[in-house]
mmCIF file of C-alpha atoms in Angstrom:
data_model
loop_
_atom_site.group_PDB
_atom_site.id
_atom_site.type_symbol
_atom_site.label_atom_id
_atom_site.label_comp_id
_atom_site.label_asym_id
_atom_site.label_seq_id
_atom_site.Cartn_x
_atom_site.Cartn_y
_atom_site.Cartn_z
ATOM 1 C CA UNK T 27 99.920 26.659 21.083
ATOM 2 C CA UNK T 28 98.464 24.956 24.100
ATOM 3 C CA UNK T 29 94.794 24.790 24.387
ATOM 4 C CA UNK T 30 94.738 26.323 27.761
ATOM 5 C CA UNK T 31 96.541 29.599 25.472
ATOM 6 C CA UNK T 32 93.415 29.035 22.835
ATOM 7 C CA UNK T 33 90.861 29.378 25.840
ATOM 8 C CA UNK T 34 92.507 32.781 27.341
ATOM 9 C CA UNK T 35 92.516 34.659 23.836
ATOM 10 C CA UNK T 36 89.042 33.718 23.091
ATOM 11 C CA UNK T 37 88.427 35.024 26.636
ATOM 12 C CA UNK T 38 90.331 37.961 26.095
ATOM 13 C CA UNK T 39 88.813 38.777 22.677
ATOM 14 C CA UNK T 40 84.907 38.376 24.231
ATOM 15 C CA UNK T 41 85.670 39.940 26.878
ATOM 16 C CA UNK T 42 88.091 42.446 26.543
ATOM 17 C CA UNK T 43 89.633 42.457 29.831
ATOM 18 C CA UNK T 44 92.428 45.330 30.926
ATOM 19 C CA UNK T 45 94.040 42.633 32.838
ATOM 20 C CA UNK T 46 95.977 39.803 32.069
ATOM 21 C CA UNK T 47 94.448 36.330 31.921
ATOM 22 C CA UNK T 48 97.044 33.704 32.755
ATOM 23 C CA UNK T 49 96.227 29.772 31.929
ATOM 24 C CA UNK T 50 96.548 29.130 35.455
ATOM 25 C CA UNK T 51 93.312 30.990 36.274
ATOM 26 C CA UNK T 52 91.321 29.165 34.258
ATOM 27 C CA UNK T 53 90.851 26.843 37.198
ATOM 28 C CA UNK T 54 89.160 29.864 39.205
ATOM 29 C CA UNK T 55 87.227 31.277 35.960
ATOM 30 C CA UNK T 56 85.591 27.820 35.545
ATOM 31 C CA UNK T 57 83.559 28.635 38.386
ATOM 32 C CA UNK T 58 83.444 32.487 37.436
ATOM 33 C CA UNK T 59 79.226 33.097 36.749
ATOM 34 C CA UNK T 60 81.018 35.435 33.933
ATOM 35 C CA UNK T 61 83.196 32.512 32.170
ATOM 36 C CA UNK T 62 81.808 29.499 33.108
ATOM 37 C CA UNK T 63 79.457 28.572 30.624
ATOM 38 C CA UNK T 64 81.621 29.490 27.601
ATOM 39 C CA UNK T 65 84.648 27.838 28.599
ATOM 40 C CA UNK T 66 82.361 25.025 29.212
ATOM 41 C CA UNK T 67 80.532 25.105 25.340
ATOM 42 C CA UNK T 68 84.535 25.645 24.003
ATOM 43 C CA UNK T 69 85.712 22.322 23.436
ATOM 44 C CA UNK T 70 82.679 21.612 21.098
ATOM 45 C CA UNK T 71 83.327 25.316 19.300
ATOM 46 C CA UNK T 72 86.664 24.396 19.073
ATOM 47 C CA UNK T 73 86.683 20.892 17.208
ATOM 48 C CA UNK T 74 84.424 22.418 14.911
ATOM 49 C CA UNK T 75 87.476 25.039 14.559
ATOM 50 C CA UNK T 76 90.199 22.295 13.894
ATOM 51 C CA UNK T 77 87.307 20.537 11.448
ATOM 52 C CA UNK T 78 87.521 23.678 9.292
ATOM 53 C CA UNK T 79 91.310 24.275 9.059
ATOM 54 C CA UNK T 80 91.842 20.927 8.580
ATOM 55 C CA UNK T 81 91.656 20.866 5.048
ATOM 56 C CA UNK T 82 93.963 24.139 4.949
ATOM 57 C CA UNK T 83 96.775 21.902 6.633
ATOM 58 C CA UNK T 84 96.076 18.562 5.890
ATOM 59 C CA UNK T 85 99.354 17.938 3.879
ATOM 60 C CA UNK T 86 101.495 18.563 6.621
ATOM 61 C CA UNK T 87 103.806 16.187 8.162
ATOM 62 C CA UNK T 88 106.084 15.812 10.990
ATOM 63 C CA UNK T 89 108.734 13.067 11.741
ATOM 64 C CA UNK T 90 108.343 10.429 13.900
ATOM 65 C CA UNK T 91 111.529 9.011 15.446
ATOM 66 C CA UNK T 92 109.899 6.247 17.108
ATOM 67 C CA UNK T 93 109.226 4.536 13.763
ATOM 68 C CA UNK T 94 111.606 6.646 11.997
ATOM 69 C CA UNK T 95 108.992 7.655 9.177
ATOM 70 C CA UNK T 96 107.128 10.701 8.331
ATOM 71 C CA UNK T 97 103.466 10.621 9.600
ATOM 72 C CA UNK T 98 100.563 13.184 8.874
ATOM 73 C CA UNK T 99 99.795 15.828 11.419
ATOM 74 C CA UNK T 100 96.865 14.629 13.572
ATOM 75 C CA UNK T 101 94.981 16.848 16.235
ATOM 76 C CA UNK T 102 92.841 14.746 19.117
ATOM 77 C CA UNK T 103 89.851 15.970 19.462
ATOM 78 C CA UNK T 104 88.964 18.652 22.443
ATOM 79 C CA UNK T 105 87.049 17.731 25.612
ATOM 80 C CA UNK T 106 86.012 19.240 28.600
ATOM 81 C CA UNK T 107 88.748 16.589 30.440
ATOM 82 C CA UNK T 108 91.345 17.914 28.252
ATOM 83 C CA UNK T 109 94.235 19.377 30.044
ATOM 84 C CA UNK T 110 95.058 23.068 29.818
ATOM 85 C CA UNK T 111 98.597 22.385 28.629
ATOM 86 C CA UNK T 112 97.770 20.069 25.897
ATOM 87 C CA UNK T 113 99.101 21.370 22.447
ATOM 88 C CA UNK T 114 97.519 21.645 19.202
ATOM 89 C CA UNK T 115 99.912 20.135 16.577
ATOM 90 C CA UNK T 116 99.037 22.686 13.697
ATOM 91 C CA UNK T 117 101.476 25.735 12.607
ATOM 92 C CA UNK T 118 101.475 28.496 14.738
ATOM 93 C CA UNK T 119 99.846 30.475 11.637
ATOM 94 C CA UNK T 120 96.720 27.598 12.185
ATOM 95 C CA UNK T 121 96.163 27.680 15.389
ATOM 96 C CA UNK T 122 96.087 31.623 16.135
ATOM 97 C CA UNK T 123 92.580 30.651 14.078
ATOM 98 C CA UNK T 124 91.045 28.419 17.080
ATOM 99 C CA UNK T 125 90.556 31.614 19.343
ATOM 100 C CA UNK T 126 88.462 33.687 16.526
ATOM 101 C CA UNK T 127 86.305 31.101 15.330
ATOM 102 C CA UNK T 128 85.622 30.417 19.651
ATOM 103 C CA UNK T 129 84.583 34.064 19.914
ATOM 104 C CA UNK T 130 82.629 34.379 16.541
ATOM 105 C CA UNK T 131 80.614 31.124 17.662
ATOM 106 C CA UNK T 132 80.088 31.729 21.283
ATOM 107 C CA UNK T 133 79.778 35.961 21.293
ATOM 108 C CA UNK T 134 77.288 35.805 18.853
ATOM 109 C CA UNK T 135 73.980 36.642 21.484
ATOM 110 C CA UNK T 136 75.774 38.995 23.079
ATOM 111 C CA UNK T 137 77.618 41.304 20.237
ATOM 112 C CA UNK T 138 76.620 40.026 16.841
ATOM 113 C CA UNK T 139 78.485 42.414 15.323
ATOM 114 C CA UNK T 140 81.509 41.757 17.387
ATOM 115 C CA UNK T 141 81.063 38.263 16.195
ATOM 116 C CA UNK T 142 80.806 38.908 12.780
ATOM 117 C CA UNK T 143 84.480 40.701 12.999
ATOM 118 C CA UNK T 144 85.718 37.593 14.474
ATOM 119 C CA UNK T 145 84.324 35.523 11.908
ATOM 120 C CA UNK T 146 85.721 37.428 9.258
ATOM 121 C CA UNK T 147 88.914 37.701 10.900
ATOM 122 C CA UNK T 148 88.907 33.884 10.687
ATOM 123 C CA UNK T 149 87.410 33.340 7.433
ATOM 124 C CA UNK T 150 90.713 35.711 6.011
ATOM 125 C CA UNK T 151 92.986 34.040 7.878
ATOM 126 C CA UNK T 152 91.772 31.066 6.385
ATOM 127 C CA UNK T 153 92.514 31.843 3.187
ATOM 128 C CA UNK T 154 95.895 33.383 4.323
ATOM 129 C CA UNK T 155 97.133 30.119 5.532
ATOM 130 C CA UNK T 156 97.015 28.794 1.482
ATOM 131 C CA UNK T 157 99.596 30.991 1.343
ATOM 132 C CA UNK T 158 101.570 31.027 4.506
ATOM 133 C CA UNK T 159 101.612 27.375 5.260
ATOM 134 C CA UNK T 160 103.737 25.280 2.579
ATOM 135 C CA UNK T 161 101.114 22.193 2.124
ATOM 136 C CA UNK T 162 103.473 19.042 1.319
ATOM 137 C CA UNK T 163 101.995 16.746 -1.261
ATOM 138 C CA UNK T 164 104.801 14.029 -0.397
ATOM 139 C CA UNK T 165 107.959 13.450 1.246
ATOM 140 C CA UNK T 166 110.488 11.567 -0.377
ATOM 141 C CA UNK T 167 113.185 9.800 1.395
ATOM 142 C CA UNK T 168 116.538 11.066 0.929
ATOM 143 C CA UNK T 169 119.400 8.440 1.755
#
């Protein structure tokens, strides 16, 4: 998942919008009085996000054919310079997560008990991703 993707569902889920929100209109919404200020607070909302599934994924590793070794999974941290495209390097099952925790942080003046849904939401899927994502103690190399 890219974090342009992460921004337009936590859009989406604040604002419920009938239309489509595609990640090449976050250029225009930037500016949007509507938008503006929350897509500006999200990189902040969301590195607190990937700080809390962390631990949930930690164990995780991917190969890396550069040095041809296994490395942990790493995630750079979110800034407002961060292109839209960029992609979170967590399971698909993690990173469906960023987008709640966004809305439950940022909604929370204007719908507190909108926010409280989304924080739940995330706070289950938390402890759904003990199950769904197999956490690898260690990789052995097999010759």
């Amino acid at each position: 998942m890219t974090w342009g993707e992460i921004q337009i569902i936590a859009l989406q889920k604040m604002f419920a919008k009938d239309e489509p929100i595609k990640v090449e209109s976050l250029n225009t919404l930037r500016n949007d009085d509507d938008c503006k200020w929350y897509l500006s607070a999200m990189p902040a909302v969301a590195n607190e996000a990937i700080q809390r599934i962390k631990p949930y994924v930690k164990n995780i590793y991917e190969y890396d054919e550069k040095n041809k070794k296994y490395k942990k999974t790493e995630v750079d941290k979110i800034d407002n310079d961060t292109d839209d495209d960029f992609a979170i390097n967590y399971p698909e099952d993690a990173c469906v997560l960023i987008p709640l925790y966004i809305a439950s942080q940022l909604y929370k003046d204007d719908d507190i008990s909108q926010a409280t849904a989304y924080r739940n939401e995330f706070e289950t899927g938390l402890q759904d991703l003990i199950c769904n994502i197999e956490n690898q103690e260690s990789i052995k190399e097999v010759y």
